[in-house]
Amino acid sequence: MCIRDRPGAWAEAGSLTLYEAAFLAGGPHRVTDLALVSMSRQRRLLLAHTGWATVVDPVGRDDMERSVITAIGPGGQSRVPAIRAALTAADSVLALAERLTAAGLAVSPADRTNVSSAIRQVRGACALVVCTAIAALLIVPPESGAGPAAAWFALPLVLTVGCLAIVRYEIRPYTHWASPAGARVLGQMDV
């Protein structure tokens, strides 16, 4: 077992690499941006203000740079959004994600998908409660009053809005790329 396979060991062994920190801070797109800017600063890649990237030095110094060059293609020039899309599925980025997830520093794609799906379902339930409450209030005869009909929807509305408030406060920080352990390690980095 490698020392970097335990979340606490990352802080013991030293700081994260730039690619690892970029992934935890913003996922595959942040890793792509880091690789593009890094290569551009070394004058091995030209980044135009029009959104195009042009390869100057076709030899990548690491797996990520080689993935960027491969994503740009044999023509040596490509648009940055196309490079980001291609690099999201690149083996080097997937290996980085798997390594960080196995160490407990990154949120797994399944967990991220499950949390996003659950949040969408709660939003849908809240919208459903509001819509059915409006429909019920519109069909209630005026002589009987809207109070009893509105009371039936008060508790479901309070519960769904309360869940959304909790999601806004609690869940949001953990649905990004870094897990709580990864966020701690990221916060301990010296810049």
Short mmCIF file of N, CA and C in Angstrom, two decimals:
data_model
loop_
_atom_site.label_atom_id
_atom_site.label_comp_id
_atom_site.label_asym_id
_atom_site.label_seq_id
_atom_site.Cartn_x
_atom_site.Cartn_y
_atom_site.Cartn_z
N MET A 1 0.84 -1.18 0.00
CA MET A 1 0.00 0.00 0.00
C MET A 1 0.89 1.24 0.00
N CYS A 2 0.69 2.09 -0.96
CA CYS A 2 1.46 3.30 -1.10
C CYS A 2 1.08 4.29 -0.01
N ILE A 3 2.03 5.15 0.38
CA ILE A 3 1.73 6.13 1.43
C ILE A 3 0.62 7.07 0.99
N ARG A 4 0.46 7.28 -0.31
CA ARG A 4 -0.56 8.20 -0.78
C ARG A 4 -1.93 7.53 -0.91
N ASP A 5 -2.08 6.30 -0.48
CA ASP A 5 -3.36 5.61 -0.55
C ASP A 5 -4.24 5.89 0.66
N ARG A 6 -3.71 6.59 1.65
CA ARG A 6 -4.50 6.96 2.83
C ARG A 6 -4.66 8.47 2.84
N PRO A 7 -5.89 8.99 3.11
CA PRO A 7 -6.09 10.43 3.09
C PRO A 7 -5.16 11.21 4.01
N GLY A 8 -4.92 10.72 5.21
CA GLY A 8 -4.05 11.42 6.14
C GLY A 8 -2.60 11.42 5.69
N ALA A 9 -2.23 10.45 4.87
CA ALA A 9 -0.85 10.34 4.43
C ALA A 9 -0.48 11.43 3.44
N TRP A 10 -1.45 12.01 2.76
CA TRP A 10 -1.14 13.07 1.80
C TRP A 10 -0.51 14.25 2.52
N ALA A 11 -1.05 14.59 3.68
CA ALA A 11 -0.49 15.71 4.44
C ALA A 11 0.87 15.33 5.01
N GLU A 12 1.04 14.04 5.41
CA GLU A 12 2.32 13.58 5.96
C GLU A 12 3.39 13.54 4.89
N ALA A 13 3.04 13.07 3.69
CA ALA A 13 4.02 12.87 2.64
C ALA A 13 4.40 14.17 1.96
N GLY A 14 3.63 15.19 2.11
CA GLY A 14 3.90 16.45 1.43
C GLY A 14 2.65 16.93 0.73
N SER A 15 2.82 17.97 -0.03
CA SER A 15 1.66 18.56 -0.67
C SER A 15 1.27 17.80 -1.93
N LEU A 16 0.13 18.16 -2.44
CA LEU A 16 -0.37 17.56 -3.67
C LEU A 16 0.43 18.08 -4.86
N THR A 17 0.42 17.33 -5.93
CA THR A 17 0.98 17.87 -7.17
C THR A 17 0.03 18.93 -7.70
N LEU A 18 0.48 19.73 -8.63
CA LEU A 18 -0.39 20.76 -9.19
C LEU A 18 -1.60 20.16 -9.88
N TYR A 19 -1.41 19.06 -10.59
CA TYR A 19 -2.54 18.43 -11.27
C TYR A 19 -3.55 17.88 -10.27
N GLU A 20 -3.06 17.29 -9.17
CA GLU A 20 -3.96 16.77 -8.14
C GLU A 20 -4.74 17.91 -7.49
N ALA A 21 -4.04 18.99 -7.17
CA ALA A 21 -4.72 20.15 -6.57
C ALA A 21 -5.72 20.75 -7.53
N ALA A 22 -5.37 20.83 -8.81
CA ALA A 22 -6.29 21.37 -9.81
C ALA A 22 -7.53 20.50 -9.93
N PHE A 23 -7.35 19.19 -9.90
CA PHE A 23 -8.51 18.30 -10.00
C PHE A 23 -9.42 18.48 -8.80
N LEU A 24 -8.86 18.53 -7.60
CA LEU A 24 -9.68 18.68 -6.41
C LEU A 24 -10.37 20.05 -6.38
N ALA A 25 -9.74 21.05 -6.95
CA ALA A 25 -10.31 22.40 -6.94
C ALA A 25 -11.34 22.62 -8.03
N GLY A 26 -11.26 21.87 -9.14
CA GLY A 26 -12.20 22.16 -10.22
C GLY A 26 -12.43 21.04 -11.21
N GLY A 27 -11.93 19.87 -10.94
CA GLY A 27 -12.20 18.73 -11.81
C GLY A 27 -11.37 18.73 -13.08
N PRO A 28 -11.80 17.93 -14.06
CA PRO A 28 -11.02 17.76 -15.29
C PRO A 28 -10.81 19.06 -16.07
N HIS A 29 -11.78 19.95 -16.02
CA HIS A 29 -11.61 21.21 -16.76
C HIS A 29 -10.50 22.06 -16.16
N ARG A 30 -10.38 22.04 -14.85
CA ARG A 30 -9.32 22.81 -14.19
C ARG A 30 -7.96 22.18 -14.49
N VAL A 31 -7.91 20.85 -14.57
CA VAL A 31 -6.66 20.17 -14.93
C VAL A 31 -6.27 20.56 -16.35
N THR A 32 -7.24 20.60 -17.25
CA THR A 32 -6.97 21.00 -18.64
C THR A 32 -6.45 22.43 -18.69
N ASP A 33 -7.11 23.32 -17.96
CA ASP A 33 -6.66 24.72 -17.95
C ASP A 33 -5.24 24.84 -17.42
N LEU A 34 -4.93 24.09 -16.35
CA LEU A 34 -3.59 24.11 -15.79
C LEU A 34 -2.57 23.63 -16.82
N ALA A 35 -2.86 22.52 -17.48
CA ALA A 35 -1.92 21.99 -18.47
C ALA A 35 -1.74 22.98 -19.63
N LEU A 36 -2.82 23.57 -20.10
CA LEU A 36 -2.72 24.53 -21.20
C LEU A 36 -1.91 25.77 -20.80
N VAL A 37 -2.20 26.32 -19.65
CA VAL A 37 -1.49 27.52 -19.20
C VAL A 37 -0.03 27.20 -18.90
N SER A 38 0.21 26.06 -18.29
CA SER A 38 1.58 25.65 -18.00
C SER A 38 2.40 25.51 -19.29
N MET A 39 1.83 24.85 -20.26
CA MET A 39 2.54 24.70 -21.54
C MET A 39 2.69 26.04 -22.24
N SER A 40 1.72 26.90 -22.11
CA SER A 40 1.79 28.22 -22.72
C SER A 40 2.88 29.08 -22.06
N ARG A 41 2.98 28.99 -20.75
CA ARG A 41 4.01 29.76 -20.04
C ARG A 41 5.41 29.29 -20.41
N GLN A 42 5.54 28.03 -20.75
CA GLN A 42 6.84 27.49 -21.16
C GLN A 42 7.08 27.68 -22.66
N ARG A 43 6.16 28.38 -23.30
CA ARG A 43 6.22 28.68 -24.74
C ARG A 43 6.28 27.41 -25.59
N ARG A 44 5.54 26.39 -25.13
CA ARG A 44 5.45 25.14 -25.87
C ARG A 44 4.10 25.01 -26.52
N LEU A 45 3.23 25.98 -26.24
CA LEU A 45 1.87 26.00 -26.75
C LEU A 45 1.45 27.46 -26.84
N LEU A 46 0.78 27.82 -27.92
CA LEU A 46 0.28 29.18 -28.07
C LEU A 46 -1.22 29.17 -27.79
N LEU A 47 -1.66 30.04 -26.90
CA LEU A 47 -3.08 30.21 -26.62
C LEU A 47 -3.50 31.56 -27.17
N ALA A 48 -4.38 31.54 -28.14
CA ALA A 48 -4.86 32.78 -28.76
C ALA A 48 -6.07 33.29 -28.02
N HIS A 49 -6.26 34.59 -28.05
CA HIS A 49 -7.43 35.18 -27.39
C HIS A 49 -8.73 34.79 -28.10
N THR A 50 -8.63 34.21 -29.27
CA THR A 50 -9.81 33.76 -30.01
C THR A 50 -10.30 32.39 -29.56
N GLY A 51 -9.55 31.75 -28.66
CA GLY A 51 -9.98 30.45 -28.15
C GLY A 51 -9.32 29.27 -28.83
N TRP A 52 -8.27 29.51 -29.56
CA TRP A 52 -7.54 28.44 -30.23
C TRP A 52 -6.24 28.16 -29.51
N ALA A 53 -5.82 26.89 -29.51
CA ALA A 53 -4.53 26.48 -28.97
C ALA A 53 -3.72 25.87 -30.10
N THR A 54 -2.45 26.27 -30.19
CA THR A 54 -1.57 25.78 -31.24
C THR A 54 -0.32 25.19 -30.60
N VAL A 55 0.03 23.98 -31.00
CA VAL A 55 1.19 23.29 -30.45
C VAL A 55 2.45 23.86 -31.08
N VAL A 56 3.43 24.23 -30.24
CA VAL A 56 4.73 24.70 -30.71
C VAL A 56 5.75 23.57 -30.55
N ASP A 57 5.71 22.92 -29.39
CA ASP A 57 6.61 21.81 -29.10
C ASP A 57 5.76 20.55 -28.96
N PRO A 58 5.81 19.63 -29.92
CA PRO A 58 4.92 18.46 -29.89
C PRO A 58 5.35 17.34 -28.95
N VAL A 59 6.31 17.59 -28.08
CA VAL A 59 6.76 16.56 -27.16
C VAL A 59 6.27 16.91 -25.76
N GLY A 60 5.37 16.09 -25.23
CA GLY A 60 4.85 16.31 -23.89
C GLY A 60 5.82 15.81 -22.84
N ARG A 61 5.92 16.54 -21.74
CA ARG A 61 6.87 16.16 -20.69
C ARG A 61 6.28 15.22 -19.66
N ASP A 62 4.95 15.09 -19.64
CA ASP A 62 4.30 14.15 -18.74
C ASP A 62 3.03 13.64 -19.41
N ASP A 63 2.34 12.73 -18.74
CA ASP A 63 1.13 12.14 -19.33
C ASP A 63 0.07 13.18 -19.64
N MET A 64 -0.08 14.16 -18.77
CA MET A 64 -1.11 15.17 -18.97
C MET A 64 -0.80 16.01 -20.21
N GLU A 65 0.45 16.42 -20.36
CA GLU A 65 0.82 17.21 -21.54
C GLU A 65 0.68 16.39 -22.82
N ARG A 66 1.03 15.12 -22.75
CA ARG A 66 0.85 14.27 -23.92
C ARG A 66 -0.63 14.12 -24.26
N SER A 67 -1.48 14.07 -23.23
CA SER A 67 -2.92 14.00 -23.47
C SER A 67 -3.43 15.28 -24.10
N VAL A 68 -2.90 16.43 -23.68
CA VAL A 68 -3.29 17.70 -24.28
C VAL A 68 -2.89 17.74 -25.75
N ILE A 69 -1.68 17.32 -26.04
CA ILE A 69 -1.20 17.32 -27.43
C ILE A 69 -2.03 16.36 -28.28
N THR A 70 -2.38 15.21 -27.72
CA THR A 70 -3.24 14.26 -28.43
C THR A 70 -4.63 14.85 -28.65
N ALA A 71 -5.15 15.55 -27.65
CA ALA A 71 -6.48 16.16 -27.77
C ALA A 71 -6.49 17.27 -28.83
N ILE A 72 -5.38 17.96 -28.97
CA ILE A 72 -5.30 19.01 -29.98
C ILE A 72 -5.34 18.40 -31.37
N GLY A 73 -4.74 17.25 -31.52
CA GLY A 73 -4.83 16.53 -32.79
C GLY A 73 -3.60 16.69 -33.67
N PRO A 74 -3.59 15.94 -34.76
CA PRO A 74 -2.41 15.93 -35.63
C PRO A 74 -2.19 17.25 -36.37
N GLY A 75 -3.23 18.05 -36.50
CA GLY A 75 -3.08 19.34 -37.17
C GLY A 75 -2.33 20.35 -36.33
N GLY A 76 -2.21 20.09 -35.04
CA GLY A 76 -1.46 20.98 -34.16
C GLY A 76 -2.24 22.20 -33.70
N GLN A 77 -3.52 22.24 -34.03
CA GLN A 77 -4.32 23.40 -33.64
C GLN A 77 -5.75 22.95 -33.38
N SER A 78 -6.34 23.47 -32.31
CA SER A 78 -7.71 23.11 -31.97
C SER A 78 -8.29 24.18 -31.06
N ARG A 79 -9.62 24.19 -30.96
CA ARG A 79 -10.31 25.12 -30.06
C ARG A 79 -10.23 24.59 -28.63
N VAL A 80 -10.11 25.49 -27.67
CA VAL A 80 -9.95 25.12 -26.26
C VAL A 80 -11.16 24.32 -25.75
N PRO A 81 -12.41 24.68 -26.06
CA PRO A 81 -13.52 23.84 -25.58
C PRO A 81 -13.45 22.39 -26.08
N ALA A 82 -12.99 22.20 -27.31
CA ALA A 82 -12.85 20.84 -27.83
C ALA A 82 -11.75 20.09 -27.09
N ILE A 83 -10.69 20.80 -26.72
CA ILE A 83 -9.60 20.18 -25.96
C ILE A 83 -10.11 19.78 -24.57
N ARG A 84 -10.87 20.67 -23.94
CA ARG A 84 -11.44 20.35 -22.61
C ARG A 84 -12.32 19.11 -22.69
N ALA A 85 -13.17 19.06 -23.70
CA ALA A 85 -14.08 17.91 -23.84
C ALA A 85 -13.30 16.62 -24.05
N ALA A 86 -12.27 16.67 -24.87
CA ALA A 86 -11.47 15.47 -25.14
C ALA A 86 -10.67 15.05 -23.91
N LEU A 87 -10.14 16.02 -23.18
CA LEU A 87 -9.30 15.69 -22.04
C LEU A 87 -10.11 15.16 -20.86
N THR A 88 -11.39 15.47 -20.80
CA THR A 88 -12.25 14.95 -19.74
C THR A 88 -12.27 13.43 -19.75
N ALA A 89 -12.21 12.86 -20.94
CA ALA A 89 -12.25 11.40 -21.07
C ALA A 89 -10.87 10.79 -21.30
N ALA A 90 -9.81 11.59 -21.19
CA ALA A 90 -8.45 11.07 -21.43
C ALA A 90 -8.03 10.14 -20.30
N ASP A 91 -7.22 9.15 -20.65
CA ASP A 91 -6.76 8.16 -19.67
C ASP A 91 -6.00 8.81 -18.52
N SER A 92 -5.19 9.81 -18.81
CA SER A 92 -4.39 10.44 -17.75
C SER A 92 -5.29 11.14 -16.72
N VAL A 93 -6.35 11.79 -17.16
CA VAL A 93 -7.28 12.47 -16.24
C VAL A 93 -8.09 11.44 -15.47
N LEU A 94 -8.54 10.39 -16.15
CA LEU A 94 -9.30 9.34 -15.47
C LEU A 94 -8.45 8.63 -14.43
N ALA A 95 -7.17 8.40 -14.74
CA ALA A 95 -6.26 7.77 -13.78
C ALA A 95 -6.04 8.68 -12.57
N LEU A 96 -5.90 9.97 -12.82
CA LEU A 96 -5.75 10.93 -11.74
C LEU A 96 -6.99 10.92 -10.85
N ALA A 97 -8.16 10.94 -11.45
CA ALA A 97 -9.42 10.92 -10.71
C ALA A 97 -9.55 9.63 -9.89
N GLU A 98 -9.23 8.50 -10.50
CA GLU A 98 -9.33 7.22 -9.79
C GLU A 98 -8.37 7.17 -8.61
N ARG A 99 -7.16 7.69 -8.80
CA ARG A 99 -6.17 7.68 -7.74
C ARG A 99 -6.63 8.56 -6.56
N LEU A 100 -7.16 9.74 -6.86
CA LEU A 100 -7.63 10.62 -5.79
C LEU A 100 -8.88 10.07 -5.12
N THR A 101 -9.76 9.43 -5.88
CA THR A 101 -10.97 8.84 -5.32
C THR A 101 -10.60 7.65 -4.42
N ALA A 102 -9.67 6.82 -4.87
CA ALA A 102 -9.25 5.66 -4.07
C ALA A 102 -8.60 6.10 -2.77
N ALA A 103 -7.94 7.26 -2.79
CA ALA A 103 -7.30 7.77 -1.57
C ALA A 103 -8.28 8.49 -0.67
N GLY A 104 -9.53 8.66 -1.14
CA GLY A 104 -10.54 9.31 -0.33
C GLY A 104 -10.50 10.83 -0.40
N LEU A 105 -9.77 11.38 -1.37
CA LEU A 105 -9.65 12.82 -1.48
C LEU A 105 -10.62 13.43 -2.47
N ALA A 106 -11.11 12.64 -3.40
CA ALA A 106 -12.05 13.13 -4.41
C ALA A 106 -13.38 12.40 -4.26
N VAL A 107 -14.43 13.08 -4.66
CA VAL A 107 -15.77 12.49 -4.65
C VAL A 107 -15.90 11.62 -5.89
N SER A 108 -16.38 10.41 -5.71
CA SER A 108 -16.51 9.51 -6.86
C SER A 108 -17.60 10.02 -7.81
N PRO A 109 -17.48 9.71 -9.08
CA PRO A 109 -18.51 10.14 -10.04
C PRO A 109 -19.90 9.62 -9.67
N ALA A 110 -19.98 8.41 -9.14
CA ALA A 110 -21.28 7.86 -8.76
C ALA A 110 -21.90 8.68 -7.62
N ASP A 111 -21.10 9.04 -6.63
CA ASP A 111 -21.62 9.85 -5.52
C ASP A 111 -22.05 11.22 -5.99
N ARG A 112 -21.24 11.83 -6.87
CA ARG A 112 -21.58 13.15 -7.40
C ARG A 112 -22.89 13.09 -8.18
N THR A 113 -23.07 12.03 -8.96
CA THR A 113 -24.29 11.85 -9.73
C THR A 113 -25.49 11.61 -8.81
N ASN A 114 -25.30 10.78 -7.79
CA ASN A 114 -26.39 10.48 -6.85
C ASN A 114 -26.83 11.73 -6.09
N VAL A 115 -25.89 12.54 -5.64
CA VAL A 115 -26.24 13.75 -4.91
C VAL A 115 -26.97 14.73 -5.83
N SER A 116 -26.46 14.89 -7.05
CA SER A 116 -27.11 15.80 -8.00
C SER A 116 -28.52 15.33 -8.32
N SER A 117 -28.68 14.02 -8.50
CA SER A 117 -30.00 13.47 -8.78
C SER A 117 -30.96 13.68 -7.61
N ALA A 118 -30.48 13.47 -6.40
CA ALA A 118 -31.32 13.67 -5.22
C ALA A 118 -31.74 15.13 -5.09
N ILE A 119 -30.84 16.04 -5.36
CA ILE A 119 -31.18 17.47 -5.29
C ILE A 119 -32.23 17.82 -6.33
N ARG A 120 -32.08 17.29 -7.55
CA ARG A 120 -33.09 17.52 -8.58
C ARG A 120 -34.44 16.96 -8.16
N GLN A 121 -34.46 15.80 -7.53
CA GLN A 121 -35.72 15.19 -7.09
C GLN A 121 -36.39 16.04 -6.01
N VAL A 122 -35.61 16.58 -5.08
CA VAL A 122 -36.20 17.43 -4.03
C VAL A 122 -36.73 18.72 -4.65
N ARG A 123 -36.00 19.29 -5.59
CA ARG A 123 -36.51 20.49 -6.29
C ARG A 123 -37.81 20.18 -7.02
N GLY A 124 -37.85 19.02 -7.67
CA GLY A 124 -39.07 18.60 -8.36
C GLY A 124 -40.23 18.41 -7.39
N ALA A 125 -39.94 17.82 -6.23
CA ALA A 125 -41.00 17.63 -5.22
C ALA A 125 -41.50 18.97 -4.71
N CYS A 126 -40.61 19.91 -4.52
CA CYS A 126 -41.01 21.25 -4.07
C CYS A 126 -41.89 21.92 -5.12
N ALA A 127 -41.49 21.82 -6.39
CA ALA A 127 -42.30 22.41 -7.47
C ALA A 127 -43.65 21.72 -7.56
N LEU A 128 -43.68 20.40 -7.37
CA LEU A 128 -44.93 19.66 -7.42
C LEU A 128 -45.87 20.10 -6.29
N VAL A 129 -45.33 20.28 -5.10
CA VAL A 129 -46.15 20.73 -3.97
C VAL A 129 -46.74 22.11 -4.26
N VAL A 130 -45.92 23.01 -4.78
CA VAL A 130 -46.40 24.35 -5.09
C VAL A 130 -47.48 24.30 -6.17
N CYS A 131 -47.24 23.53 -7.23
CA CYS A 131 -48.22 23.45 -8.33
C CYS A 131 -49.54 22.82 -7.87
N THR A 132 -49.46 21.75 -7.11
CA THR A 132 -50.70 21.13 -6.66
C THR A 132 -51.43 22.01 -5.64
N ALA A 133 -50.68 22.75 -4.83
CA ALA A 133 -51.32 23.68 -3.89
C ALA A 133 -52.06 24.77 -4.65
N ILE A 134 -51.44 25.30 -5.68
CA ILE A 134 -52.10 26.33 -6.49
C ILE A 134 -53.34 25.76 -7.16
N ALA A 135 -53.22 24.56 -7.73
CA ALA A 135 -54.37 23.94 -8.38
C ALA A 135 -55.49 23.68 -7.38
N ALA A 136 -55.15 23.22 -6.19
CA ALA A 136 -56.17 22.94 -5.17
C ALA A 136 -56.85 24.23 -4.72
N LEU A 137 -56.06 25.28 -4.57
CA LEU A 137 -56.64 26.56 -4.14
C LEU A 137 -57.54 27.17 -5.21
N LEU A 138 -57.25 26.88 -6.48
CA LEU A 138 -58.07 27.41 -7.56
C LEU A 138 -59.42 26.69 -7.68
N ILE A 139 -59.45 25.41 -7.27
CA ILE A 139 -60.72 24.68 -7.41
C ILE A 139 -61.56 24.65 -6.14
N VAL A 140 -61.01 25.20 -5.05
CA VAL A 140 -61.78 25.24 -3.80
C VAL A 140 -62.89 26.28 -3.97
N PRO A 141 -64.13 25.89 -3.59
CA PRO A 141 -65.22 26.87 -3.66
C PRO A 141 -64.96 28.04 -2.70
N PRO A 142 -65.26 29.26 -3.13
CA PRO A 142 -64.98 30.43 -2.29
C PRO A 142 -65.72 30.41 -0.95
N GLU A 143 -66.90 29.83 -0.89
CA GLU A 143 -67.66 29.82 0.35
C GLU A 143 -67.04 28.93 1.43
N SER A 144 -66.29 27.90 1.03
CA SER A 144 -65.69 27.02 2.04
C SER A 144 -64.37 27.58 2.55
N GLY A 145 -63.75 28.51 1.87
CA GLY A 145 -62.49 29.11 2.31
C GLY A 145 -61.28 28.30 1.86
N ALA A 146 -60.19 29.01 1.69
CA ALA A 146 -58.96 28.37 1.20
C ALA A 146 -58.09 27.87 2.34
N GLY A 147 -58.37 28.23 3.57
CA GLY A 147 -57.54 27.86 4.72
C GLY A 147 -57.32 26.38 4.89
N PRO A 148 -58.36 25.55 4.93
CA PRO A 148 -58.14 24.11 5.11
C PRO A 148 -57.35 23.49 3.94
N ALA A 149 -57.63 23.93 2.73
CA ALA A 149 -56.90 23.38 1.58
C ALA A 149 -55.43 23.77 1.63
N ALA A 150 -55.17 25.00 2.01
CA ALA A 150 -53.77 25.46 2.11
C ALA A 150 -53.03 24.73 3.22
N ALA A 151 -53.73 24.40 4.30
CA ALA A 151 -53.11 23.70 5.43
C ALA A 151 -52.58 22.33 5.02
N TRP A 152 -53.27 21.66 4.09
CA TRP A 152 -52.82 20.35 3.64
C TRP A 152 -51.47 20.42 2.94
N PHE A 153 -51.14 21.55 2.37
CA PHE A 153 -49.89 21.67 1.62
C PHE A 153 -48.79 22.38 2.41
N ALA A 154 -49.11 22.88 3.59
CA ALA A 154 -48.12 23.61 4.38
C ALA A 154 -46.96 22.71 4.82
N LEU A 155 -47.27 21.56 5.38
CA LEU A 155 -46.21 20.67 5.87
C LEU A 155 -45.32 20.16 4.73
N PRO A 156 -45.88 19.64 3.62
CA PRO A 156 -44.99 19.21 2.54
C PRO A 156 -44.13 20.36 1.99
N LEU A 157 -44.70 21.55 1.94
CA LEU A 157 -43.93 22.70 1.45
C LEU A 157 -42.81 23.05 2.43
N VAL A 158 -43.10 23.05 3.71
CA VAL A 158 -42.06 23.35 4.71
C VAL A 158 -40.97 22.29 4.66
N LEU A 159 -41.34 21.03 4.51
CA LEU A 159 -40.34 19.95 4.47
C LEU A 159 -39.45 20.04 3.23
N THR A 160 -40.05 20.26 2.08
CA THR A 160 -39.23 20.32 0.86
C THR A 160 -38.35 21.58 0.84
N VAL A 161 -38.90 22.71 1.24
CA VAL A 161 -38.09 23.93 1.30
C VAL A 161 -36.99 23.78 2.36
N GLY A 162 -37.32 23.15 3.47
CA GLY A 162 -36.30 22.89 4.49
C GLY A 162 -35.19 22.01 3.97
N CYS A 163 -35.55 20.98 3.22
CA CYS A 163 -34.52 20.10 2.61
C CYS A 163 -33.64 20.89 1.65
N LEU A 164 -34.24 21.76 0.86
CA LEU A 164 -33.46 22.58 -0.07
C LEU A 164 -32.53 23.55 0.68
N ALA A 165 -33.00 24.07 1.82
CA ALA A 165 -32.15 24.95 2.62
C ALA A 165 -30.97 24.17 3.20
N ILE A 166 -31.22 22.96 3.65
CA ILE A 166 -30.14 22.13 4.17
C ILE A 166 -29.15 21.80 3.06
N VAL A 167 -29.66 21.47 1.89
CA VAL A 167 -28.79 21.18 0.74
C VAL A 167 -27.92 22.38 0.43
N ARG A 168 -28.52 23.54 0.43
CA ARG A 168 -27.79 24.77 0.11
C ARG A 168 -26.67 25.01 1.11
N TYR A 169 -26.92 24.71 2.37
CA TYR A 169 -25.95 24.97 3.42
C TYR A 169 -24.94 23.83 3.60
N GLU A 170 -25.40 22.59 3.59
CA GLU A 170 -24.55 21.46 3.94
C GLU A 170 -23.96 20.71 2.75
N ILE A 171 -24.77 20.35 1.80
CA ILE A 171 -24.34 19.42 0.76
C ILE A 171 -23.46 20.09 -0.29
N ARG A 172 -23.72 21.31 -0.62
CA ARG A 172 -23.02 21.98 -1.71
C ARG A 172 -21.50 21.88 -1.64
N PRO A 173 -20.85 22.10 -0.49
CA PRO A 173 -19.39 22.01 -0.49
C PRO A 173 -18.87 20.61 -0.82
N TYR A 174 -19.65 19.58 -0.58
CA TYR A 174 -19.15 18.23 -0.76
C TYR A 174 -19.51 17.64 -2.12
N THR A 175 -20.29 18.32 -2.91
CA THR A 175 -20.65 17.76 -4.21
C THR A 175 -19.69 18.17 -5.30
N HIS A 176 -18.76 19.04 -4.97
CA HIS A 176 -17.75 19.40 -5.94
C HIS A 176 -16.75 18.24 -6.04
N TRP A 177 -15.62 18.50 -6.51
CA TRP A 177 -14.67 17.43 -6.81
C TRP A 177 -13.95 16.90 -5.59
N ALA A 178 -13.67 17.74 -4.61
CA ALA A 178 -12.92 17.30 -3.43
C ALA A 178 -13.87 16.78 -2.35
N SER A 179 -13.48 15.69 -1.72
CA SER A 179 -14.21 15.18 -0.57
C SER A 179 -13.83 16.05 0.63
N PRO A 180 -14.48 15.87 1.79
CA PRO A 180 -14.05 16.65 2.96
C PRO A 180 -12.57 16.47 3.29
N ALA A 181 -12.07 15.24 3.16
CA ALA A 181 -10.64 15.00 3.41
C ALA A 181 -9.79 15.71 2.36
N GLY A 182 -10.23 15.67 1.12
CA GLY A 182 -9.51 16.36 0.05
C GLY A 182 -9.52 17.86 0.24
N ALA A 183 -10.65 18.39 0.71
CA ALA A 183 -10.73 19.83 0.96
C ALA A 183 -9.78 20.24 2.09
N ARG A 184 -9.64 19.37 3.11
CA ARG A 184 -8.69 19.66 4.19
C ARG A 184 -7.26 19.67 3.67
N VAL A 185 -6.91 18.66 2.88
CA VAL A 185 -5.56 18.60 2.32
C VAL A 185 -5.31 19.79 1.40
N LEU A 186 -6.31 20.14 0.61
CA LEU A 186 -6.20 21.28 -0.30
C LEU A 186 -6.03 22.57 0.50
N GLY A 187 -6.74 22.69 1.61
CA GLY A 187 -6.63 23.88 2.46
C GLY A 187 -5.30 23.99 3.18
N GLN A 188 -4.61 22.88 3.37
CA GLN A 188 -3.33 22.88 4.06
C GLN A 188 -2.15 23.15 3.13
N MET A 189 -2.42 23.25 1.85
CA MET A 189 -1.32 23.46 0.89
C MET A 189 -0.74 24.84 1.05
N ASP A 190 0.57 24.90 0.96
CA ASP A 190 1.27 26.18 0.93
C ASP A 190 1.40 26.61 -0.52
N VAL A 191 0.97 27.82 -0.78
CA VAL A 191 1.02 28.30 -2.17
C VAL A 191 2.27 29.12 -2.34
#
